[in-house]
Every structure is written in C-alpha cells, then in structure tokens.
C-alpha cells in the first residue's frame, strides 16, 4: 500500500520535472530562432532602396565614363581637324593672303559703318551724291579712276576723251563689263553757281563724265581735293583700287587694270613711281614747302612717296582716309600729303616705273611689248602742251583699240 503510494508519488514528480524542462527549452529555442531569424534577415534579405541607389550610381558612373570617352574622342578629332586646316593654310601663301584680305575688308567695313553712324548721330549733313540707288552701292568694281582737272582745262579734257577715256555708252559698258569707273574730278568755284560752275554743268550734261566734289578749287588746295576725292569715291563705289591721275597724262587703261589686279590680295598697298625729292625751303620757288622745318635740317629730302602724276591705293587705304579725313594733315604738295598719311601704317609701297614713262621712250617700249601704264614729260610734270600732243602720244604709245575689250581682270 505504502509502496504503491510511493511509486505513484515518484511518477508524479517525474512527470512534473519533464514538463518543466520542456517549457524552458521551448523558451530558449524561441529566443534562439528569433535571433537567428534577425541575423538571417540582415544578411540575406535585399534592401530595395539601397540597392536602387547603388544601381543608379553605377549607371550614372557608366554614363559619365562613356561621355568622357566621347568628349575626349571629339577633342582629339577637333584637334586633328584644326591641325589639318592650319597645315593647309600654312602650306598655301594664297590662302593666307585671302584670309588676311577678308579680315581686313571686314575691319574696314566695320570702321566705315561706325564712322557713318557717328556722322548721323552728330547730325552731319549727307550730300545728295551719297544717296545712291541700292543697285549701285552693291556693285563691286576693279578700280575707280579719278582724272584731276580744273575749270580752265576744257581742251585737256577733250583730248583725253578723244584718246584713252571711252566716251558715252562705251564708258558705261566699261563699268558694267570690266568694273572700271572713270570720271573727271572737280569741285566748285569760290562763288558757287557762277559762270565757271555753269560751264562745268553744261559739259556734264553733254558727256556725263564728272565727279563733282564738295570742295573749293584752288592750286594750294590740292591736298584737300585729293582727300575729298578718295573719301567721295570710296563712298560712291566699292572698288578694289582708287586711282588719281592728272588730265595731262596719257594712260593705258587695260594695262593699268592688269597691273593693279596683281595686287588684289594685298589689303594695304600704295602703288606709284616712288621718289624722294628735296624739301624746298626757299620762298617763291615752285613746290616751296612752308613747313620745311618739320623735315629736319635745310637740304633734307622728303620721305618716299608716289609722284603726283598717277598713283593708286587699295580699298582699305581709301577707307582709312575717309574715316580719318578730319585729322589728316595737309602739306602744300598733295603727293607729299598722301605719302605722309601712310607713314605710320603697315602699308606696302610698290615702286612701279611703268607708271611714269617718258613720252620719248614709251614708243619703243610699246614696240618691244612692254607697254607703259602712264606716259608724260618730267620737265612739264605732264605731257607738254597735252591738249595738242595727246593724240600723238596715244598713237605712238597706246595699247591698241581692242585692248580693253579683250582684257580680263
């Protein structure tokens, strides 16, 4: 009885102990699984946001790398192309001259536009001569030849018209087909509208070959006239060259055009027979220089400049005169004045002796095929008695009646 009871009590105690152990292990196991789950989740479960950012960063880096490579490739390509272009330019003197002339023309146009704008802003009057039709201002010419003349030189002008200056329709055709403009250049008298001006107006109505300047005629005003001529001609005609010649000089126009065309690629060129005569301080002598003291000691010579019978300047130099006309100093001798205006500039001086042949040697030069551009007598600073002798000089030294028609510039 007692044993049975004891066994029964031990069984109850053993059952209770087993139940107690099971609960503790269950608790430990739960805690362990919980921790393991957390650890497993931290290591294995992906974080969407972090992963997304990581992918974007990688993609962005990849794009930057590709763009950098493209940029480097483009830069290398541009460098190669630039080197190739510069190499071609350096190889070709003509390309360099073309580029230089283009840049100079653009600078000249800009400067002229600025000067015109300032003139308008300042209220300066604009002459009717400058109000041209649109078709005229857009035309490009080879050269403008201004024949310097005076009121008393009617016979000289007629001798020029009868020889080397084409008349009427032939002259207009020369402008249209060859790009050569030719005009007698004259201002007005001290009494505008007087008998002298009316005579020129009547001559102009008959021939239509004058360029009238806003200038008072006078021998001591030749420097001012030259400056006004270049300024006016530059405003009226867009040409490569502007020529001034006296009305007692014989000129072969086709030969002149061919000679000037050689220098088309030169932006600043001054062409003529260069000389350096003495500075004459003594009063009363011809070509007396009132400002002789500016040229140093007595007996000194002038700087090199083209003789006044005929000279030509390029478009850019004509523009320079036009823009700076109000500050350019005028010496009493117009050829000296023109030369002085270019002293401080990067100008190429061309000494061409074909522009100053004598009337005695131009004939045999023409027979030898070396036709002179201009001919005159040094002793007279022009052709002596030109009104009477111009036809004879033209017959002996002229380039021929068909030279202009066959010429190509």
PDB file of N, CA, C and O in Angstrom, residues 336-367:
ATOM      1  N   UNK A 336      52.994 114.691-101.397  1.00  0.00           N
ATOM      2  CA  UNK A 336      53.650 114.580-100.094  1.00  0.00           C
ATOM      3  C   UNK A 336      52.610 114.295 -99.010  1.00  0.00           C
ATOM      4  O   UNK A 336      52.832 113.469 -98.114  1.00  0.00           O
ATOM      5  N   UNK A 337      51.485 114.966 -99.106  1.00  0.00           N
ATOM      6  CA  UNK A 337      50.423 114.749 -98.118  1.00  0.00           C
ATOM      7  C   UNK A 337      49.971 113.296 -98.111  1.00  0.00           C
ATOM      8  O   UNK A 337      49.852 112.663 -97.057  1.00  0.00           O
ATOM      9  N   UNK A 338      49.700 112.758 -99.302  1.00  0.00           N
ATOM     10  CA  UNK A 338      49.235 111.372 -99.380  1.00  0.00           C
ATOM     11  C   UNK A 338      50.267 110.418 -98.786  1.00  0.00           C
ATOM     12  O   UNK A 338      49.921 109.511 -98.016  1.00  0.00           O
ATOM     13  N   UNK A 339      51.541 110.616 -99.133  1.00  0.00           N
ATOM     14  CA  UNK A 339      52.577 109.755 -98.585  1.00  0.00           C
ATOM     15  C   UNK A 339      52.669 109.849 -97.072  1.00  0.00           C
ATOM     16  O   UNK A 339      52.901 108.845 -96.391  1.00  0.00           O
ATOM     17  N   UNK A 340      52.461 111.042 -96.529  1.00  0.00           N
ATOM     18  CA  UNK A 340      52.560 111.221 -95.077  1.00  0.00           C
ATOM     19  C   UNK A 340      51.426 110.516 -94.335  1.00  0.00           C
ATOM     20  O   UNK A 340      51.605 110.069 -93.200  1.00  0.00           O
ATOM     21  N   UNK A 341      50.276 110.395 -94.966  1.00  0.00           N
ATOM     22  CA  UNK A 341      49.142 109.749 -94.302  1.00  0.00           C
ATOM     23  C   UNK A 341      49.384 108.261 -94.063  1.00  0.00           C
ATOM     24  O   UNK A 341      48.755 107.656 -93.196  1.00  0.00           O
ATOM     25  N   UNK A 342      50.294 107.665 -94.816  1.00  0.00           N
ATOM     26  CA  UNK A 342      50.529 106.233 -94.702  1.00  0.00           C
ATOM     27  C   UNK A 342      51.807 105.889 -93.931  1.00  0.00           C
ATOM     28  O   UNK A 342      52.128 104.710 -93.780  1.00  0.00           O
ATOM     29  N   UNK A 343      52.522 106.894 -93.445  1.00  0.00           N
ATOM     30  CA  UNK A 343      53.818 106.639 -92.818  1.00  0.00           C
ATOM     31  C   UNK A 343      53.710 105.716 -91.605  1.00  0.00           C
ATOM     32  O   UNK A 343      54.541 104.850 -91.402  1.00  0.00           O
ATOM     33  N   UNK A 344      52.706 105.927 -90.775  1.00  0.00           N
ATOM     34  CA  UNK A 344      52.584 105.136 -89.552  1.00  0.00           C
ATOM     35  C   UNK A 344      51.793 103.859 -89.703  1.00  0.00           C
ATOM     36  O   UNK A 344      51.503 103.193 -88.703  1.00  0.00           O
ATOM     37  N   UNK A 345      51.456 103.515 -90.949  1.00  0.00           N
ATOM     38  CA  UNK A 345      50.632 102.334 -91.187  1.00  0.00           C
ATOM     39  C   UNK A 345      51.459 101.195 -91.774  1.00  0.00           C
ATOM     40  O   UNK A 345      52.534 101.419 -92.338  1.00  0.00           O
ATOM     41  N   UNK A 346      50.931  99.993 -91.654  1.00  0.00           N
ATOM     42  CA  UNK A 346      51.580  98.821 -92.254  1.00  0.00           C
ATOM     43  C   UNK A 346      51.153  98.747 -93.714  1.00  0.00           C
ATOM     44  O   UNK A 346      50.256  98.005 -94.089  1.00  0.00           O
ATOM     45  N   UNK A 347      51.823  99.544 -94.549  1.00  0.00           N
ATOM     46  CA  UNK A 347      51.468  99.697 -95.966  1.00  0.00           C
ATOM     47  C   UNK A 347      52.616  99.202 -96.832  1.00  0.00           C
ATOM     48  O   UNK A 347      53.794  99.489 -96.566  1.00  0.00           O
ATOM     49  N   UNK A 348      52.284  98.480 -97.888  1.00  0.00           N
ATOM     50  CA  UNK A 348      53.291  98.062 -98.847  1.00  0.00           C
ATOM     51  C   UNK A 348      53.420  99.117 -99.946  1.00  0.00           C
ATOM     52  O   UNK A 348      52.463  99.400-100.662  1.00  0.00           O
ATOM     53  N   UNK A 349      54.589  99.696-100.066  1.00  0.00           N
ATOM     54  CA  UNK A 349      54.874 100.677-101.111  1.00  0.00           C
ATOM     55  C   UNK A 349      55.401  99.941-102.344  1.00  0.00           C
ATOM     56  O   UNK A 349      56.384  99.203-102.258  1.00  0.00           O
ATOM     57  N   UNK A 350      54.743 100.139-103.474  1.00  0.00           N
ATOM     58  CA  UNK A 350      55.151  99.494-104.724  1.00  0.00           C
ATOM     59  C   UNK A 350      55.686 100.560-105.672  1.00  0.00           C
ATOM     60  O   UNK A 350      54.952 101.454-106.100  1.00  0.00           O
ATOM     61  N   UNK A 351      56.960 100.463-105.982  1.00  0.00           N
ATOM     62  CA  UNK A 351      57.599 101.395-106.917  1.00  0.00           C
ATOM     63  C   UNK A 351      57.544 100.781-108.308  1.00  0.00           C
ATOM     64  O   UNK A 351      58.323  99.882-108.641  1.00  0.00           O
ATOM     65  N   UNK A 352      56.614 101.252-109.128  1.00  0.00           N
ATOM     66  CA  UNK A 352      56.401 100.684-110.461  1.00  0.00           C
ATOM     67  C   UNK A 352      56.724 101.751-111.507  1.00  0.00           C
ATOM     68  O   UNK A 352      55.948 102.685-111.729  1.00  0.00           O
ATOM     69  N   UNK A 353      57.861 101.593-112.167  1.00  0.00           N
ATOM     70  CA  UNK A 353      58.322 102.607-113.121  1.00  0.00           C
ATOM     71  C   UNK A 353      57.512 102.625-114.401  1.00  0.00           C
ATOM     72  O   UNK A 353      57.643 103.563-115.209  1.00  0.00           O
ATOM     73  N   UNK A 354      56.667 101.621-114.623  1.00  0.00           N
ATOM     74  CA  UNK A 354      55.802 101.651-115.803  1.00  0.00           C
ATOM     75  C   UNK A 354      54.707 102.710-115.665  1.00  0.00           C
ATOM     76  O   UNK A 354      54.016 103.023-116.626  1.00  0.00           O
ATOM     77  N   UNK A 355      54.569 103.266-114.474  1.00  0.00           N
ATOM     78  CA  UNK A 355      53.571 104.303-114.232  1.00  0.00           C
ATOM     79  C   UNK A 355      54.118 105.702-114.497  1.00  0.00           C
ATOM     80  O   UNK A 355      53.404 106.692-114.298  1.00  0.00           O
ATOM     81  N   UNK A 356      55.347 105.785-114.948  1.00  0.00           N
ATOM     82  CA  UNK A 356      55.919 107.116-115.196  1.00  0.00           C
ATOM     83  C   UNK A 356      56.914 107.083-116.354  1.00  0.00           C
ATOM     84  O   UNK A 356      58.053 107.551-116.230  1.00  0.00           O
ATOM     85  N   UNK A 357      56.481 106.537-117.484  1.00  0.00           N
ATOM     86  CA  UNK A 357      57.343 106.519-118.674  1.00  0.00           C
ATOM     87  C   UNK A 357      57.410 107.920-119.293  1.00  0.00           C
ATOM     88  O   UNK A 357      56.470 108.720-119.168  1.00  0.00           O
ATOM     89  N   UNK A 358      58.482 108.191-119.966  1.00  0.00           N
ATOM     90  CA  UNK A 358      58.589 109.436-120.711  1.00  0.00           C
ATOM     91  C   UNK A 358      57.934 109.303-122.082  1.00  0.00           C
ATOM     92  O   UNK A 358      57.791 108.199-122.618  1.00  0.00           O
ATOM     93  N   UNK A 359      57.540 110.416-122.675  1.00  0.00           N
ATOM     94  CA  UNK A 359      56.884 110.359-123.981  1.00  0.00           C
ATOM     95  C   UNK A 359      57.864 110.037-125.105  1.00  0.00           C
ATOM     96  O   UNK A 359      57.452 109.779-126.242  1.00  0.00           O
ATOM     97  N   UNK A 360      59.152 110.056-124.794  1.00  0.00           N
ATOM     98  CA  UNK A 360      60.144 109.714-125.816  1.00  0.00           C
ATOM     99  C   UNK A 360      60.500 108.227-125.800  1.00  0.00           C
ATOM    100  O   UNK A 360      60.933 107.682-126.819  1.00  0.00           O
ATOM    101  N   UNK A 361      60.342 107.573-124.670  1.00  0.00           N
ATOM    102  CA  UNK A 361      60.719 106.159-124.598  1.00  0.00           C
ATOM    103  C   UNK A 361      59.520 105.215-124.535  1.00  0.00           C
ATOM    104  O   UNK A 361      59.675 104.000-124.648  1.00  0.00           O
ATOM    105  N   UNK A 362      58.314 105.748-124.389  1.00  0.00           N
ATOM    106  CA  UNK A 362      57.148 104.864-124.313  1.00  0.00           C
ATOM    107  C   UNK A 362      56.886 104.170-125.653  1.00  0.00           C
ATOM    108  O   UNK A 362      56.335 103.061-125.686  1.00  0.00           O
ATOM    109  N   UNK A 363      57.315 104.799-126.751  1.00  0.00           N
ATOM    110  CA  UNK A 363      57.063 104.210-128.059  1.00  0.00           C
ATOM    111  C   UNK A 363      57.875 102.939-128.273  1.00  0.00           C
ATOM    112  O   UNK A 363      57.318 101.899-128.660  1.00  0.00           O
ATOM    113  N   UNK A 364      59.180 102.991-128.040  1.00  0.00           N
ATOM    114  CA  UNK A 364      59.990 101.791-128.273  1.00  0.00           C
ATOM    115  C   UNK A 364      59.695 100.708-127.248  1.00  0.00           C
ATOM    116  O   UNK A 364      59.837  99.517-127.511  1.00  0.00           O
ATOM    117  N   UNK A 365      59.237 101.110-126.046  1.00  0.00           N
ATOM    118  CA  UNK A 365      58.816 100.110-125.064  1.00  0.00           C
ATOM    119  C   UNK A 365      57.557  99.386-125.539  1.00  0.00           C
ATOM    120  O   UNK A 365      57.425  98.176-125.367  1.00  0.00           O
ATOM    121  N   UNK A 366      56.642 100.154-126.142  1.00  0.00           N
ATOM    122  CA  UNK A 366      55.425  99.537-126.678  1.00  0.00           C
ATOM    123  C   UNK A 366      55.756  98.587-127.816  1.00  0.00           C
ATOM    124  O   UNK A 366      55.177  97.497-127.936  1.00  0.00           O
ATOM    125  N   UNK A 367      56.712  98.978-128.671  1.00  0.00           N
ATOM    126  CA  UNK A 367      57.115  98.121-129.782  1.00  0.00           C
ATOM    127  C   UNK A 367      57.788  96.843-129.300  1.00  0.00           C
ATOM    128  O   UNK A 367      57.703  95.790-129.940  1.00  0.00           O
TER     129      UNK A 367
END
